[in-house]
CSV table of C-alpha atoms in Angstrom, one decimal:
chain,number,residue,atom,x,y,z
A,262,UNK,CA,-13.8,-24.8,-78.4
A,263,UNK,CA,-10.9,-23.7,-76.2
A,264,UNK,CA,-10.8,-20.3,-77.8
A,265,UNK,CA,-14.5,-19.6,-77.3
A,266,UNK,CA,-14.2,-20.6,-73.6
A,267,UNK,CA,-11.3,-18.2,-73.1
A,268,UNK,CA,-13.3,-15.4,-74.7
A,269,UNK,CA,-16.2,-16.1,-72.4
A,270,UNK,CA,-14.0,-16.2,-69.3
A,271,UNK,CA,-12.3,-12.9,-70.3
A,272,UNK,CA,-15.7,-11.3,-70.8
A,273,UNK,CA,-17.0,-12.5,-67.4
A,274,UNK,CA,-13.8,-11.2,-65.7
A,275,UNK,CA,-14.1,-7.8,-67.4
A,276,UNK,CA,-17.8,-7.6,-66.3
A,277,UNK,CA,-16.9,-8.5,-62.8
A,278,UNK,CA,-14.1,-5.9,-62.7
A,279,UNK,CA,-16.5,-3.2,-64.0
A,280,UNK,CA,-19.1,-4.2,-61.4
A,281,UNK,CA,-16.6,-4.1,-58.5
A,282,UNK,CA,-15.1,-0.7,-59.3
A,283,UNK,CA,-17.9,1.3,-57.7
A,284,UNK,CA,-17.7,-0.8,-54.6
A,285,UNK,CA,-13.9,-0.2,-54.4
A,286,UNK,CA,-14.4,3.5,-54.8
A,287,UNK,CA,-17.2,3.8,-52.2
A,288,UNK,CA,-15.4,1.8,-49.5
A,289,UNK,CA,-12.7,4.5,-48.7
A,290,UNK,CA,-15.3,7.2,-48.8
A,291,UNK,CA,-17.4,5.5,-46.1
A,292,UNK,CA,-14.3,4.7,-44.0
A,293,UNK,CA,-13.2,8.3,-44.1
A,294,UNK,CA,-16.5,9.7,-42.6
A,295,UNK,CA,-16.0,10.9,-39.0
A,296,UNK,CA,-17.8,9.2,-36.2
A,297,UNK,CA,-20.8,11.1,-34.9
A,298,UNK,CA,-20.4,12.5,-31.4
A,299,UNK,CA,-22.3,10.6,-28.7
A,300,UNK,CA,-25.4,12.2,-27.4
A,301,UNK,CA,-27.2,12.2,-24.0
A,302,UNK,CA,-30.7,13.6,-23.4
A,303,UNK,CA,-31.9,15.1,-20.1
A,304,UNK,CA,-35.5,14.5,-19.1
A,305,UNK,CA,-37.4,15.7,-16.0
A,306,UNK,CA,-40.6,15.5,-14.1
A,307,UNK,CA,-42.7,17.6,-11.7
A,308,UNK,CA,-45.6,19.9,-11.7
A,309,UNK,CA,-44.6,22.4,-14.4
A,310,UNK,CA,-42.8,25.3,-12.9
A,311,UNK,CA,-43.5,24.4,-9.3
A,312,UNK,CA,-41.6,21.1,-8.8
A,313,UNK,CA,-38.8,20.4,-11.3
A,314,UNK,CA,-36.4,17.5,-11.9
A,315,UNK,CA,-33.6,16.6,-14.2
A,316,UNK,CA,-32.3,13.1,-15.1
A,317,UNK,CA,-29.9,12.0,-17.9
A,318,UNK,CA,-30.7,9.0,-20.1
A,319,UNK,CA,-27.6,7.3,-18.8
A,320,UNK,CA,-25.8,7.9,-15.6
A,321,UNK,CA,-22.2,7.4,-16.8
A,322,UNK,CA,-20.4,7.4,-20.2
A,323,UNK,CA,-16.7,7.0,-21.1
A,324,UNK,CA,-15.1,9.0,-23.9
A,325,UNK,CA,-11.6,9.7,-25.2
A,326,UNK,CA,-9.7,12.9,-24.4
A,327,UNK,CA,-10.7,15.9,-26.6
A,328,UNK,CA,-13.9,14.1,-27.6
A,329,UNK,CA,-17.2,15.9,-28.0
A,330,UNK,CA,-20.6,15.0,-26.4
A,331,UNK,CA,-24.0,16.3,-27.5
A,332,UNK,CA,-26.3,17.2,-24.6
A,333,UNK,CA,-30.0,17.7,-25.4
A,334,UNK,CA,-32.5,19.6,-23.2
A,335,UNK,CA,-35.6,17.5,-23.1
A,336,UNK,CA,-37.0,19.0,-19.9
A,337,UNK,CA,-39.9,20.9,-21.5
A,338,UNK,CA,-38.5,24.3,-20.4
A,339,UNK,CA,-35.2,26.3,-20.4
A,340,UNK,CA,-32.3,25.1,-18.4
A,341,UNK,CA,-28.8,25.9,-17.4
A,342,UNK,CA,-25.9,23.6,-18.2
A,343,UNK,CA,-23.6,23.1,-15.2
A,344,UNK,CA,-20.2,21.5,-15.4
A,345,UNK,CA,-18.7,20.5,-12.0
A,346,UNK,CA,-21.3,22.7,-10.3
A,347,UNK,CA,-20.5,25.8,-12.3
A,348,UNK,CA,-22.9,27.5,-14.8
A,349,UNK,CA,-21.5,27.0,-18.3
A,350,UNK,CA,-24.3,27.7,-20.8
A,351,UNK,CA,-28.1,28.5,-21.1
A,352,UNK,CA,-29.9,25.8,-23.1
A,353,UNK,CA,-33.4,26.5,-24.4
A,354,UNK,CA,-36.1,23.8,-24.5
A,355,UNK,CA,-35.3,21.2,-27.2
A,356,UNK,CA,-31.9,22.6,-28.1
A,357,UNK,CA,-28.6,20.7,-28.1
A,358,UNK,CA,-25.1,21.9,-27.2
A,359,UNK,CA,-21.7,20.3,-27.7
A,360,UNK,CA,-19.2,19.9,-24.9
A,361,UNK,CA,-15.6,19.0,-25.4
A,362,UNK,CA,-13.9,17.1,-22.6
A,363,UNK,CA,-10.1,17.4,-21.9
A,364,UNK,CA,-9.8,15.3,-18.8
A,365,UNK,CA,-12.1,13.7,-16.2
A,366,UNK,CA,-14.1,12.6,-14.4
A,367,UNK,CA,-16.6,15.5,-15.0
A,368,UNK,CA,-20.1,15.8,-13.7
A,369,UNK,CA,-22.6,17.5,-16.0
A,370,UNK,CA,-26.1,18.6,-14.9
A,371,UNK,CA,-29.0,20.2,-16.6
A,372,UNK,CA,-30.7,22.5,-14.1
A,373,UNK,CA,-34.2,23.7,-15.2
A,374,UNK,CA,-35.6,27.2,-14.5
A,375,UNK,CA,-38.1,26.4,-11.7
A,376,UNK,CA,-40.4,29.1,-10.3
A,377,UNK,CA,-40.8,27.3,-6.9
A,378,UNK,CA,-37.8,25.1,-6.5
A,379,UNK,CA,-39.1,23.4,-3.3
A,380,UNK,CA,-37.7,19.8,-3.9
A,381,UNK,CA,-35.1,19.8,-6.6
A,382,UNK,CA,-33.8,16.5,-7.9
A,383,UNK,CA,-31.0,17.1,-10.4
A,384,UNK,CA,-29.1,13.9,-11.2
A,385,UNK,CA,-25.7,14.6,-12.9
A,386,UNK,CA,-24.1,12.8,-15.8
A,387,UNK,CA,-20.7,11.4,-15.0
A,388,UNK,CA,-18.2,11.6,-17.9
A,389,UNK,CA,-15.1,9.5,-17.6
A,390,UNK,CA,-12.2,10.7,-19.9
A,391,UNK,CA,-9.4,8.4,-20.9
A,392,UNK,CA,-6.2,9.2,-22.8
A,393,UNK,CA,-6.0,8.2,-26.5
A,394,UNK,CA,-2.5,6.6,-26.0
A,395,UNK,CA,-1.0,5.5,-22.7
A,396,UNK,CA,2.7,4.7,-22.8
A,397,UNK,CA,3.9,2.2,-20.1
A,398,UNK,CA,7.3,3.1,-18.6
A,399,UNK,CA,10.1,0.7,-19.7
A,400,UNK,CA,11.8,-1.3,-17.0
A,401,UNK,CA,15.6,-2.1,-17.0
A,402,UNK,CA,16.3,-5.7,-18.1
A,403,UNK,CA,19.8,-6.0,-16.6
A,404,UNK,CA,20.7,-7.5,-13.3
A,405,UNK,CA,21.3,-4.0,-11.8
A,406,UNK,CA,19.2,-0.9,-12.0
A,407,UNK,CA,20.7,2.1,-13.8
A,408,UNK,CA,20.1,4.3,-10.8
A,409,UNK,CA,22.0,1.9,-8.5
A,410,UNK,CA,25.3,3.4,-7.3
A,411,UNK,CA,28.4,1.1,-7.0
A,412,UNK,CA,29.4,0.2,-3.5
A,413,UNK,CA,32.4,1.9,-2.1
A,414,UNK,CA,35.5,-0.2,-1.7
A,415,UNK,CA,37.1,-0.2,1.7
A,416,UNK,CA,40.3,1.9,1.8
A,417,UNK,CA,43.6,0.2,2.4
A,418,UNK,CA,45.5,3.2,3.6
A,419,UNK,CA,47.1,3.0,7.0
A,420,UNK,CA,45.6,5.2,9.6
A,421,UNK,CA,47.9,8.0,10.9
A,422,UNK,CA,49.5,7.6,14.2
A,423,UNK,CA,47.9,9.3,17.1
A,424,UNK,CA,50.4,11.5,19.0
A,425,UNK,CA,50.7,11.3,22.8
A,426,UNK,CA,48.4,13.5,24.8
A,427,UNK,CA,51.3,15.2,26.5
A,428,UNK,CA,52.8,16.4,23.2
A,429,UNK,CA,49.5,17.3,21.7
A,430,UNK,CA,48.1,19.5,24.4
A,431,UNK,CA,50.3,22.6,23.6
A,432,UNK,CA,49.5,22.3,19.9
A,433,UNK,CA,45.8,22.1,20.6
A,434,UNK,CA,46.1,25.2,22.7
A,435,UNK,CA,47.8,27.0,19.9
A,436,UNK,CA,45.3,25.8,17.4
A,437,UNK,CA,42.3,27.0,19.5
A,438,UNK,CA,44.0,30.4,19.8
A,439,UNK,CA,44.4,30.7,16.1
A,440,UNK,CA,40.8,29.7,15.5
A,441,UNK,CA,39.5,32.4,17.9
A,442,UNK,CA,41.7,35.0,16.4
A,443,UNK,CA,40.5,34.0,12.9
A,444,UNK,CA,36.8,34.1,13.9
A,445,UNK,CA,37.3,37.5,15.5
A,446,UNK,CA,38.8,38.9,12.4
A,447,UNK,CA,36.0,37.7,10.0
A,448,UNK,CA,32.7,39.5,9.4
A,449,UNK,CA,29.4,37.6,10.0
A,450,UNK,CA,27.8,36.2,6.8
A,451,UNK,CA,24.8,38.1,5.4
A,452,UNK,CA,21.4,36.3,5.6
A,453,UNK,CA,20.2,34.8,2.3
A,454,UNK,CA,16.6,35.9,2.8
A,455,UNK,CA,15.8,39.6,2.3
A,456,UNK,CA,13.4,41.5,4.5
A,457,UNK,CA,11.7,43.3,1.6
A,458,UNK,CA,10.9,41.0,-1.4
A,459,UNK,CA,11.5,42.4,-4.9
A,460,UNK,CA,8.5,43.7,-6.8
A,461,UNK,CA,8.9,41.0,-9.5
A,462,UNK,CA,8.1,38.3,-6.9
A,463,UNK,CA,4.9,40.1,-5.8
A,464,UNK,CA,3.7,40.7,-9.4
A,465,UNK,CA,3.7,37.1,-10.4
A,466,UNK,CA,0.3,35.5,-10.6
A,467,UNK,CA,-0.4,31.7,-10.3
A,468,UNK,CA,-1.1,29.9,-13.6
A,469,UNK,CA,-4.7,29.4,-14.3
A,470,UNK,CA,-5.5,25.7,-14.8
A,471,UNK,CA,-7.7,25.1,-17.9
A,472,UNK,CA,-11.2,23.7,-17.4
A,473,UNK,CA,-11.8,20.0,-17.8
A,474,UNK,CA,-14.7,20.6,-20.2
A,475,UNK,CA,-15.6,23.4,-22.6
A,476,UNK,CA,-18.9,24.3,-24.2
A,477,UNK,CA,-18.6,24.8,-28.0
A,478,UNK,CA,-20.7,27.2,-30.0
A,479,UNK,CA,-22.1,26.7,-33.5
A,480,UNK,CA,-18.8,27.5,-35.1
A,481,UNK,CA,-17.0,25.1,-32.7
A,482,UNK,CA,-15.5,28.0,-30.7
A,483,UNK,CA,-15.4,28.2,-26.9
A,484,UNK,CA,-18.4,30.0,-25.4
A,485,UNK,CA,-18.1,32.5,-22.6
A,486,UNK,CA,-20.0,31.1,-19.5
A,487,UNK,CA,-20.7,34.6,-18.2
A,488,UNK,CA,-22.3,35.7,-21.5
A,489,UNK,CA,-24.2,32.5,-22.1
A,490,UNK,CA,-25.8,32.4,-18.6
A,491,UNK,CA,-27.3,35.8,-18.4
A,492,UNK,CA,-30.6,34.8,-16.8
A,493,UNK,CA,-31.3,36.6,-13.5
A,494,UNK,CA,-31.4,34.8,-10.2
A,495,UNK,CA,-35.0,33.6,-9.5
A,496,UNK,CA,-34.6,33.0,-5.8
A,497,UNK,CA,-36.3,36.3,-4.6
A,498,UNK,CA,-38.9,35.9,-7.3
A,499,UNK,CA,-39.9,32.5,-6.1
A,500,UNK,CA,-40.2,33.8,-2.5
A,501,UNK,CA,-42.5,36.7,-3.7
A,502,UNK,CA,-44.5,34.2,-5.7
A,503,UNK,CA,-45.1,32.1,-2.6
A,504,UNK,CA,-46.2,35.1,-0.6
A,505,UNK,CA,-48.5,36.3,-3.4
A,506,UNK,CA,-50.1,32.8,-3.6
A,507,UNK,CA,-50.7,32.7,0.1
A,508,UNK,CA,-52.3,36.2,0.1
A,509,UNK,CA,-54.6,35.3,-2.9
A,510,UNK,CA,-55.7,32.1,-1.2
A,511,UNK,CA,-56.4,33.9,2.1
A,512,UNK,CA,-58.4,36.7,0.4
A,513,UNK,CA,-60.4,34.1,-1.6
A,514,UNK,CA,-61.2,32.1,1.5
A,515,UNK,CA,-62.3,35.2,3.4
A,516,UNK,CA,-64.6,36.3,0.5
A,517,UNK,CA,-66.2,32.8,0.2
A,518,UNK,CA,-66.9,32.8,4.0
A,519,UNK,CA,-68.4,36.3,3.8
A,520,UNK,CA,-70.7,35.2,0.9
A,521,UNK,CA,-71.8,32.1,2.7
A,522,UNK,CA,-72.5,33.9,5.9
A,523,UNK,CA,-74.5,36.6,4.1
A,524,UNK,CA,-76.7,34.0,2.4
A,525,UNK,CA,-77.2,32.1,5.6
A,526,UNK,CA,-78.5,35.2,7.5
A,527,UNK,CA,-80.7,36.5,4.7
A,528,UNK,CA,-83.8,34.3,5.5
A,529,UNK,CA,-83.9,35.4,9.1
A,530,UNK,CA,-84.6,39.1,8.2
A,531,UNK,CA,-87.2,38.0,5.7
């Protein structure tokens, strides 16, 4: 009986081991998958191209340094992605761009292309960036700080005797004469600052600080903001559209009044 029980126990153990092997192999694979980048969608309202607005799904998010965030244009029209008030990329309707953040806080806005931008309401997204590892400075544990300097001990040397004023006056006169003669014989020191700076100092340019956030292309390379935002300025076009609308409304009103007046005066001649 004991031998049969041992065989059954060994068979159950082997079956359990075979059933658990796929689970053991699948667990590291799922753990190695990278986390998906967080995404924020921008939506807006208004009267089509006349009054436009833009509002993110959430007002503030917090990400780690060098993290990527997916920004989606859900405004129903093309828009320009602005990072800290600067145009960074043109985003068509329904498209998504990835932005990598190096430091923060950063304000990101999606500005739609409005024809008549009379009352714009563009709410930005605030992105807080935190470092991955912050090291706290170590404090000294001893009774004295390492930067503390030892106090000076009072000197025990006897002070020299002061000669009498009568005997010192001729020596002082001789010393002053020697000092004046030595100062008259020496040349004045040259000034350290030069009147004409060297060309190397003028040619140096200040170091350009990298941007806090960068828009990434399809191949995860940095995009050129000047090349991506090539849409023309629509300020004069909007003004001309307003003038044209006013003219059309005025001409239409005049034509309607003329037709009504003509119909009103026709029965009198009949």
